[in-house]
mmCIF file of C-alpha atoms in Angstrom:
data_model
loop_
_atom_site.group_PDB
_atom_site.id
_atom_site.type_symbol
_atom_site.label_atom_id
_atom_site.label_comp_id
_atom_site.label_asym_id
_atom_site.label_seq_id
_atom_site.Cartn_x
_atom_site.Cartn_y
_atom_site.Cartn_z
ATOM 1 C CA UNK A 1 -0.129 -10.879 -0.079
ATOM 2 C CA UNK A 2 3.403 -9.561 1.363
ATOM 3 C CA UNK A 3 5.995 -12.100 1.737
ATOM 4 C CA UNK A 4 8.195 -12.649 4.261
ATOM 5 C CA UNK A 5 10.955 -10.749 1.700
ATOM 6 C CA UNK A 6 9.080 -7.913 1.605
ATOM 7 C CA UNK A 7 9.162 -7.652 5.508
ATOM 8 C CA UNK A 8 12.785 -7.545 5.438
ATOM 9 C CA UNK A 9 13.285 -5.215 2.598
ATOM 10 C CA UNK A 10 10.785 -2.780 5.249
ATOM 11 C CA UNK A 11 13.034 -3.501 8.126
ATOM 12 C CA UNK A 12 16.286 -2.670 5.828
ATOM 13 C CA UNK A 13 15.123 0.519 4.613
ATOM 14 C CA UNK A 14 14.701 1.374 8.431
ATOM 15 C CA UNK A 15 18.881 0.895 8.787
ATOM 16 C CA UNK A 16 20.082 3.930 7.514
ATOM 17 C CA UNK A 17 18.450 7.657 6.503
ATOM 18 C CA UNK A 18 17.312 7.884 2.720
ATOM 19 C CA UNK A 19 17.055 10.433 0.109
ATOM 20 C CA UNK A 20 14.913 8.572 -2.290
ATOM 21 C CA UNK A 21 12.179 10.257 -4.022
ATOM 22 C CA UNK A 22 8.920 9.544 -2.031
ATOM 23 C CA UNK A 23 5.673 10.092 -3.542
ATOM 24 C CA UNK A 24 3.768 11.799 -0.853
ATOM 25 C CA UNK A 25 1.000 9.252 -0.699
ATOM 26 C CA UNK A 26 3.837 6.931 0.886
ATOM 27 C CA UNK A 27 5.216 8.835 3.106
ATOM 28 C CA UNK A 28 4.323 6.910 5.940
ATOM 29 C CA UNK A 29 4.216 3.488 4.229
ATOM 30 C CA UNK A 30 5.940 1.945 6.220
ATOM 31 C CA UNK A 31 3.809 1.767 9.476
ATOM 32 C CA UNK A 32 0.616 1.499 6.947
ATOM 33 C CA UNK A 33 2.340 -1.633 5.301
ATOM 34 C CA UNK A 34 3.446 -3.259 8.657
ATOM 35 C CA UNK A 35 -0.348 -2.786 9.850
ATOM 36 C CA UNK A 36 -2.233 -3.249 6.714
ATOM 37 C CA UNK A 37 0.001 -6.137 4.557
ATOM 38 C CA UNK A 38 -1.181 -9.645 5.041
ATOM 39 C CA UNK A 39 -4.638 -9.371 7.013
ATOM 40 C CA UNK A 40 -7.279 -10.896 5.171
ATOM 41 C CA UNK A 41 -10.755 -12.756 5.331
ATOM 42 C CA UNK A 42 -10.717 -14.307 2.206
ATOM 43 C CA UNK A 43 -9.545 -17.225 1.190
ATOM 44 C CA UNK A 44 -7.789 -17.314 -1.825
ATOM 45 C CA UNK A 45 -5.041 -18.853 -5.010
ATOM 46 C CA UNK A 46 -2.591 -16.576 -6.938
ATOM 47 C CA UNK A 47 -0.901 -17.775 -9.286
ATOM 48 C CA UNK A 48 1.791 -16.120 -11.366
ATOM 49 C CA UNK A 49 3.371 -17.052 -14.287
ATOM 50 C CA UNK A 50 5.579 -15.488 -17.134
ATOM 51 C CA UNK A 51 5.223 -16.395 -20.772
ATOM 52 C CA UNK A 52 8.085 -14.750 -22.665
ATOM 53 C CA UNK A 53 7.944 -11.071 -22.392
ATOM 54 C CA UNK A 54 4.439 -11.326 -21.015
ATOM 55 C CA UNK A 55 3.493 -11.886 -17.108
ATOM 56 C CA UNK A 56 0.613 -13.233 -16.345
ATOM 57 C CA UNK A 57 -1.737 -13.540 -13.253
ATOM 58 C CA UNK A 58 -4.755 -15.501 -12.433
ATOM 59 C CA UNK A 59 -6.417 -14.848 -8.908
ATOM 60 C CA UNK A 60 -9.169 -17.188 -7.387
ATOM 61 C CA UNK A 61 -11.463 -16.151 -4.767
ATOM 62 C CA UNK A 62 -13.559 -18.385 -2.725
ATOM 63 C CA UNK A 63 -16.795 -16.559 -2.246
ATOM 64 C CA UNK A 64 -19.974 -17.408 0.049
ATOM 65 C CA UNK A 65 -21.236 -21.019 -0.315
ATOM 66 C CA UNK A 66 -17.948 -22.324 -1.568
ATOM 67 C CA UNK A 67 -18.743 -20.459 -4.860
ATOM 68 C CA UNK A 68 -15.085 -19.418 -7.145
ATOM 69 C CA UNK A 69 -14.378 -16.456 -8.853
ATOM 70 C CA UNK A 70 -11.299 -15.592 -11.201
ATOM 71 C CA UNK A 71 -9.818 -12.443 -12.812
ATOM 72 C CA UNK A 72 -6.901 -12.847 -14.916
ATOM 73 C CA UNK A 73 -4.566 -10.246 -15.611
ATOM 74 C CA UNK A 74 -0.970 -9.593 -17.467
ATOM 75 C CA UNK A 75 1.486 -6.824 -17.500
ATOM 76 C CA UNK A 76 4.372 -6.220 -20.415
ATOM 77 C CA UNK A 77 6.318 -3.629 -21.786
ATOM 78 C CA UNK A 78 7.639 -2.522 -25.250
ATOM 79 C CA UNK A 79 10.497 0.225 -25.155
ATOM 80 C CA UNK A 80 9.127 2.919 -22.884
ATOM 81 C CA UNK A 81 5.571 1.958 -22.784
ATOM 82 C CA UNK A 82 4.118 -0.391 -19.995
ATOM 83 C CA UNK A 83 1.161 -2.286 -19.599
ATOM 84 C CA UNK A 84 1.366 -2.410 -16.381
ATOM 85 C CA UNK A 85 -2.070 -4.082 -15.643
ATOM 86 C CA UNK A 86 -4.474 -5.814 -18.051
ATOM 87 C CA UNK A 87 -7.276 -7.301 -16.081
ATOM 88 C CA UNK A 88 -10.536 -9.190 -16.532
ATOM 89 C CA UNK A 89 -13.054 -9.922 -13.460
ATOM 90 C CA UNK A 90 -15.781 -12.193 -13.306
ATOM 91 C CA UNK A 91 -17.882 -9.739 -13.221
ATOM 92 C CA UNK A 92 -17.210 -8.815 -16.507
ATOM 93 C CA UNK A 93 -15.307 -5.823 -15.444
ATOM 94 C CA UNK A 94 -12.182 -4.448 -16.808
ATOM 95 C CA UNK A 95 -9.109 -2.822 -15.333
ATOM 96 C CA UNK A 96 -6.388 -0.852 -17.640
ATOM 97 C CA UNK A 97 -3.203 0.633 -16.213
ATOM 98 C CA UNK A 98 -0.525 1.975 -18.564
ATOM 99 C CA UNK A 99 2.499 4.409 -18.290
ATOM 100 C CA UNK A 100 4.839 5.808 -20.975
ATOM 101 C CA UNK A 101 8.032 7.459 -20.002
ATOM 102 C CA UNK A 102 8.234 10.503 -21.781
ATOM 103 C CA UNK A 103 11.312 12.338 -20.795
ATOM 104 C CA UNK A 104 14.004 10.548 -18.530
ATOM 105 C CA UNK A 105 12.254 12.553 -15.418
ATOM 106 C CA UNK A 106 8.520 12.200 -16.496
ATOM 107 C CA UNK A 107 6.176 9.264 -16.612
ATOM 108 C CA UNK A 108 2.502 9.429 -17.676
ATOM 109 C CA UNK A 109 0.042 7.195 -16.726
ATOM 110 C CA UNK A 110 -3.288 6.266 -17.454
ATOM 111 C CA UNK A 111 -5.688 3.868 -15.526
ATOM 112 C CA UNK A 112 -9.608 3.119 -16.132
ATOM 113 C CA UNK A 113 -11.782 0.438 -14.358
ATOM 114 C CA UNK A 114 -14.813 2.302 -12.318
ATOM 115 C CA UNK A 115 -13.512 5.313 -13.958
ATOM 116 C CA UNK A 116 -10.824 6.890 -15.633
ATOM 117 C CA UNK A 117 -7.482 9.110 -14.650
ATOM 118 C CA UNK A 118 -4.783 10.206 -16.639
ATOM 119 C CA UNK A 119 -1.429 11.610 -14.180
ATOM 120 C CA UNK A 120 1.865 12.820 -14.431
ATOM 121 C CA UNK A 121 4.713 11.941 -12.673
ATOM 122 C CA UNK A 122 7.847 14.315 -12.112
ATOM 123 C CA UNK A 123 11.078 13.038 -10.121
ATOM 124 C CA UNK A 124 14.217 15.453 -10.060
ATOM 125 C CA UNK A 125 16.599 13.779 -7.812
ATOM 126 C CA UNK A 126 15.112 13.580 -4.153
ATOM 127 C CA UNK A 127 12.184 15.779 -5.473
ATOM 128 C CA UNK A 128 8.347 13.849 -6.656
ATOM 129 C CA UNK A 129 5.476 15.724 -7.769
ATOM 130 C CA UNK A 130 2.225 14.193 -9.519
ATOM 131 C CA UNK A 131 -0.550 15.156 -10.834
ATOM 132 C CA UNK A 132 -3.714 13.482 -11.699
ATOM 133 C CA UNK A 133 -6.921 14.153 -13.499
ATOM 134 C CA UNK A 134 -10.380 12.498 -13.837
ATOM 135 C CA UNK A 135 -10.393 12.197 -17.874
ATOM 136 C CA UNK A 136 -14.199 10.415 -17.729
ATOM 137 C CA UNK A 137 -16.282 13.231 -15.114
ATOM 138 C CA UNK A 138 -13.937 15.983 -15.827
ATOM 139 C CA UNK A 139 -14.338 16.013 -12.020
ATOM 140 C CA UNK A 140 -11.125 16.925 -10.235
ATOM 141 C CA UNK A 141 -7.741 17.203 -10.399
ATOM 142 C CA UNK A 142 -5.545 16.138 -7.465
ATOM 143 C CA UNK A 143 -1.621 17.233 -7.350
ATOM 144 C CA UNK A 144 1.004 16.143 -4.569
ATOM 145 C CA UNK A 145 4.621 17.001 -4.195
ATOM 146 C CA UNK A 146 7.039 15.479 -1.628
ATOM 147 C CA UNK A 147 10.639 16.599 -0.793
ATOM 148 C CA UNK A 148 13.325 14.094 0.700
ATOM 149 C CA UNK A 149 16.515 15.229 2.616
ATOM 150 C CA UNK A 150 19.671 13.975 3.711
ATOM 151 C CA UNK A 151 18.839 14.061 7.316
ATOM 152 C CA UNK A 152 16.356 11.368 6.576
ATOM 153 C CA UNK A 153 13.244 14.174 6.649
ATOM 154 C CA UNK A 154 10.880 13.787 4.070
ATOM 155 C CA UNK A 155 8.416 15.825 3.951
ATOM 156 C CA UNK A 156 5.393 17.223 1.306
ATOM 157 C CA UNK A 157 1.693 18.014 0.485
ATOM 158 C CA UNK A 158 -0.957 16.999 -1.838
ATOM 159 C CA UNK A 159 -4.310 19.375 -2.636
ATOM 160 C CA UNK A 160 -7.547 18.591 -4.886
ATOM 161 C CA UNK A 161 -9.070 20.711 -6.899
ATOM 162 C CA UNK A 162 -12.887 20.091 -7.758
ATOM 163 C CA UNK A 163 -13.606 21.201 -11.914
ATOM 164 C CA UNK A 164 -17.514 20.593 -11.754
ATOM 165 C CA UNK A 165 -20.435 20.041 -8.416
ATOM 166 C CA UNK A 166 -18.262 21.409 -5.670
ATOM 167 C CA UNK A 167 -15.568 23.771 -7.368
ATOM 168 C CA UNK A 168 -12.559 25.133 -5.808
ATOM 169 C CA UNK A 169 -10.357 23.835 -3.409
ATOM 170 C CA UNK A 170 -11.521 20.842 -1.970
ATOM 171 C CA UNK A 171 -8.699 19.268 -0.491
ATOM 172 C CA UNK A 172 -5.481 20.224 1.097
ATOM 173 C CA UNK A 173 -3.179 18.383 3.281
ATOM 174 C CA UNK A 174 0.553 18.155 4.392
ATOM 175 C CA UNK A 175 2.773 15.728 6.099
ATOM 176 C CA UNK A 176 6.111 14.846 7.284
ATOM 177 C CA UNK A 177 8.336 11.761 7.985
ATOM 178 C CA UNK A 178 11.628 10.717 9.722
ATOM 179 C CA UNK A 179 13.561 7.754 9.954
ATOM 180 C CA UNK A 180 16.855 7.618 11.312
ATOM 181 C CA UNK A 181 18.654 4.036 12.290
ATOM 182 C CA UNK A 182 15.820 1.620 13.870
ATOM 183 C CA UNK A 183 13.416 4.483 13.998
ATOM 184 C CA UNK A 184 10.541 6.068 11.786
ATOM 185 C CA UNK A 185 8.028 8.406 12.328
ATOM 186 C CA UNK A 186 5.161 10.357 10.314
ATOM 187 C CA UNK A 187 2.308 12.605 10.895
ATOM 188 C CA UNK A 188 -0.130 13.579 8.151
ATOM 189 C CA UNK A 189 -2.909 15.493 7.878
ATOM 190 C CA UNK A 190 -6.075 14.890 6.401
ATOM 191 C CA UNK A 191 -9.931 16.291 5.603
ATOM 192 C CA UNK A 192 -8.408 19.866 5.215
ATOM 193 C CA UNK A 193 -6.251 19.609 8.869
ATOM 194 C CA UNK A 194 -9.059 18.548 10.612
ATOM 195 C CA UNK A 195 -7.412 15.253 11.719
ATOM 196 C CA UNK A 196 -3.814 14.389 12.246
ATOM 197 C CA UNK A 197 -2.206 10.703 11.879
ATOM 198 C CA UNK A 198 0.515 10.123 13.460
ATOM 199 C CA UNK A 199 2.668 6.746 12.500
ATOM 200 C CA UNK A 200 5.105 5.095 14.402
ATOM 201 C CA UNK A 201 7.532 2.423 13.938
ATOM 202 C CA UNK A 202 10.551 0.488 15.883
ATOM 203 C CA UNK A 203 13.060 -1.857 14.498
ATOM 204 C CA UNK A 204 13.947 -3.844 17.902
ATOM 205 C CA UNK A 205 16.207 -5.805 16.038
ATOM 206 C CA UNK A 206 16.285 -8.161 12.503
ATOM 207 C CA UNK A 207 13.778 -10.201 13.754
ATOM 208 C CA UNK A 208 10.907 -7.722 15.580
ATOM 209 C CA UNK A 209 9.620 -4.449 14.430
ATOM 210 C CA UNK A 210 6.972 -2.889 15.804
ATOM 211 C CA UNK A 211 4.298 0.066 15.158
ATOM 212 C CA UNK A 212 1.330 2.195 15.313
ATOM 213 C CA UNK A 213 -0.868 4.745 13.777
ATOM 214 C CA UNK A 214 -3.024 6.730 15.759
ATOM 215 C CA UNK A 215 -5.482 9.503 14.107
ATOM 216 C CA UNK A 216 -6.062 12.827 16.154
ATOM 217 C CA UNK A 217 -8.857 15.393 16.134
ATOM 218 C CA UNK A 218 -10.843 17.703 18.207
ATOM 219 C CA UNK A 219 -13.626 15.122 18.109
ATOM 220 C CA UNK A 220 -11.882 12.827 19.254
ATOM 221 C CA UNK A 221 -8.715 13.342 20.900
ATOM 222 C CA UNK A 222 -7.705 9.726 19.884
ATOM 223 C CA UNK A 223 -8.253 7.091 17.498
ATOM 224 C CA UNK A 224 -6.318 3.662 17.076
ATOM 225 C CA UNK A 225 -5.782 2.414 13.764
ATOM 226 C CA UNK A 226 -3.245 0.012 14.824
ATOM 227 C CA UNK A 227 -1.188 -1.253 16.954
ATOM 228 C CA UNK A 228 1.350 -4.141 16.399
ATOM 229 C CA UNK A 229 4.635 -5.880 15.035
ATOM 230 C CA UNK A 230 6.115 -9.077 13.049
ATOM 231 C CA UNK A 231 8.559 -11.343 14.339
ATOM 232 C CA UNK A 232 10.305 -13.337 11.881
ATOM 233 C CA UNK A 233 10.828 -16.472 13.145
ATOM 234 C CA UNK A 234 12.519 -19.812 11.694
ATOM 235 C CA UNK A 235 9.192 -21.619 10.647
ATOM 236 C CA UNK A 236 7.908 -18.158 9.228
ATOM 237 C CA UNK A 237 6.971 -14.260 10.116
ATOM 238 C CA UNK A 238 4.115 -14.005 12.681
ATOM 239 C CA UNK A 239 2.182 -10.419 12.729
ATOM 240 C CA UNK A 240 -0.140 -9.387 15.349
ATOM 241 C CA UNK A 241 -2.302 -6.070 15.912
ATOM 242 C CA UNK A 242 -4.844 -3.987 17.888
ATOM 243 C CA UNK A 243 -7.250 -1.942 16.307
ATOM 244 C CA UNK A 244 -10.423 0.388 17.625
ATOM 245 C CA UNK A 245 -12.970 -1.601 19.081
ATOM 246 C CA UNK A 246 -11.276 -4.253 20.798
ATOM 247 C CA UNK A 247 -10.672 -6.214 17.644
ATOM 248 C CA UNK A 248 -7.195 -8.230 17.366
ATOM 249 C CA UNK A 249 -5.585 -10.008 14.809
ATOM 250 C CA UNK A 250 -2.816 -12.637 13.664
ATOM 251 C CA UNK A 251 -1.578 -13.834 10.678
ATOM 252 C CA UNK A 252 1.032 -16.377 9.770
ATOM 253 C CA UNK A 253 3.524 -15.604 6.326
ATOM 254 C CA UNK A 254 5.721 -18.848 5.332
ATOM 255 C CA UNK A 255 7.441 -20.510 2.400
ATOM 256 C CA UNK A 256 5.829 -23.482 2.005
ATOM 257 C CA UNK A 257 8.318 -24.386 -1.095
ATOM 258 C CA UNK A 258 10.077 -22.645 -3.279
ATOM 259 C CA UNK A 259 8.749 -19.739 -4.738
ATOM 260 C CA UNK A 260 5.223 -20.718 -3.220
ATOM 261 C CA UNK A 261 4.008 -18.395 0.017
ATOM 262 C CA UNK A 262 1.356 -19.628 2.414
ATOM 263 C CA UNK A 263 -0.918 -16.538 4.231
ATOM 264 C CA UNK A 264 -2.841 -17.283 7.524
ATOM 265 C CA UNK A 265 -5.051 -14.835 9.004
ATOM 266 C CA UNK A 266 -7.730 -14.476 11.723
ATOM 267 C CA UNK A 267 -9.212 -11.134 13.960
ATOM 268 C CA UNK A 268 -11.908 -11.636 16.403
ATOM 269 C CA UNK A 269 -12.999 -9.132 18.995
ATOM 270 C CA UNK A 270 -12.157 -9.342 22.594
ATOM 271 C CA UNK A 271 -15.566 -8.629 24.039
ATOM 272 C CA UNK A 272 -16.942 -11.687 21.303
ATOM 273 C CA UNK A 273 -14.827 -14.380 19.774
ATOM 274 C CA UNK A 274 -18.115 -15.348 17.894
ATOM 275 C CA UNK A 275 -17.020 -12.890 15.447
ATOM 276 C CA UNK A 276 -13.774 -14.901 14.308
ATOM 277 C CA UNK A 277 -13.136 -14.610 11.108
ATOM 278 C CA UNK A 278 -10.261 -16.260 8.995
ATOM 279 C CA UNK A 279 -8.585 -15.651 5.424
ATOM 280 C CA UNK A 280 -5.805 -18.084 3.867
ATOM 281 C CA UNK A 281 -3.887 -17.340 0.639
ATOM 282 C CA UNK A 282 -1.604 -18.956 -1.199
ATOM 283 C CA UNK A 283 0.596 -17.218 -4.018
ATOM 284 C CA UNK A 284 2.624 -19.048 -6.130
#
């Protein structure tokens, strides 16, 4: 779950033009987070603790009938080499995420769960560029690259390349961003430029931001993802949004003591409130 700090670190980075190095799958996070972050159904306990050198996390999930399941995870690091996750499910599943910093511009990575990628990660002052490759299928291998400038422009392209089935070219996409003072905007395109998404955001002021994202196509001339905003109040941040469909939903962040966050969600659908559903989380 997002807390109400990482709300305001979103809002801040909407103040002032930046020439960070994006990856290009964030280049319109900020919308996605605002519209995405701290929805849920579920109805779960996260707790976090650090043991020396060693974090570790234990998540809880309430499932149907009341039933609880736990994964437990930890993330370390010894000189340049992360762990960056170590998990067990209850499933008996495993997830492994590591990254060694090779050169003082290049990080590789490796993660396996489901499956198994190994990537590459270039940065050269406002300049990312990745590259990723299925290690367990031999599969695919997808690349991105993403460009930020000091007008506050960011702007890049990722493209997938299929090694075995469907060869070739599979994928190819571009996209663009800009944020100057209170306002940020993005359009990406996606399933070979078939569709367009176009994201939208609006600091009104420290307390209320809004946004939307809106996909585009010849299908269908246009699709809401999202609309919405967060208002932080003195009790807590309240978020609100419209999707497709008619469906809307609220959630509720607050500190409920220190360094222990309370999420509240529900979404129901405007044509039947029979379909409420609700989530609560607590990290801590």
């Amino acid at each position: 779950f997002t807390s109400s700090s990482s709300i305001d670190r979103l809002t801040d980075s909407l103040d002032k033009p930046s020439t960070m190095a994006t990856k290009f799958a964030d280049i319109a996070k900020g919308p996605k987070d605002l519209l995405n972050d701290d929805y849920t159904t579920k109805q779960t306990l996260k707790c976090k603790k650090n043991a020396g050198p060693v974090a570790v996390t234990i998540e809880t999930e309430r499932g149907e009938g009341g039933a609880l399941s736990s994964k437990i995870g930890t993330k370390f690091a010894y000189a340049k080499f992360n762990v960056d996750k170590a998990q067990a499910t209850a499933n008996g599943g495993h997830v492994l995420e590591t990254s060694l910093k090779v050169a003082p511009n290049v990080k590789l990575s490796f993660k396996a769960g489901k499956g198994a990628d190994l990537g590459i990660d270039y940065t050269q002052g406002n300049f990312v560029a990745t590259g990723v490759l299925d290690v367990v299928e031999m599969s695919k291998f997808s690349t991105s690259a993403c460009m930020s400038l000091p007008s506050g422009i960011k702007a890049g392209g990722d493209a997938t390349y299929g090694l075995s089935g469907k060869t070739g070219l599979t994928g190819l996409n571009v996209g663009a961003s800009y944020c100057k003072g209170p306002i940020f905007a993005s359009a990406t395109s996606a399933n070979k430029f078939s569709t367009v998404t176009l994201g939208l955001m609006y600091n009104v002021n420290p307390a209320i931001t809004v946004g939307s994202m809106t996909t585009h196509s010849s299908d269908k001339a246009c699709d809401i993802g999202g609309i919405g905003g967060s208002y932080k109040a003195d009790f807590g941040t309240i978020k609100a949004k419209y999707t497709a469909g008619g469906v809307v939903s609220a959630s509720l962040i607050k500190d409920i003591a220190p360094k222990v966050t309370l999420t509240a969600s529900g979404s129901a659908s405007l044509s039947d409130f029979s379909t409420f559903k609700y989530g609560v989380g607590i990290t801590m």
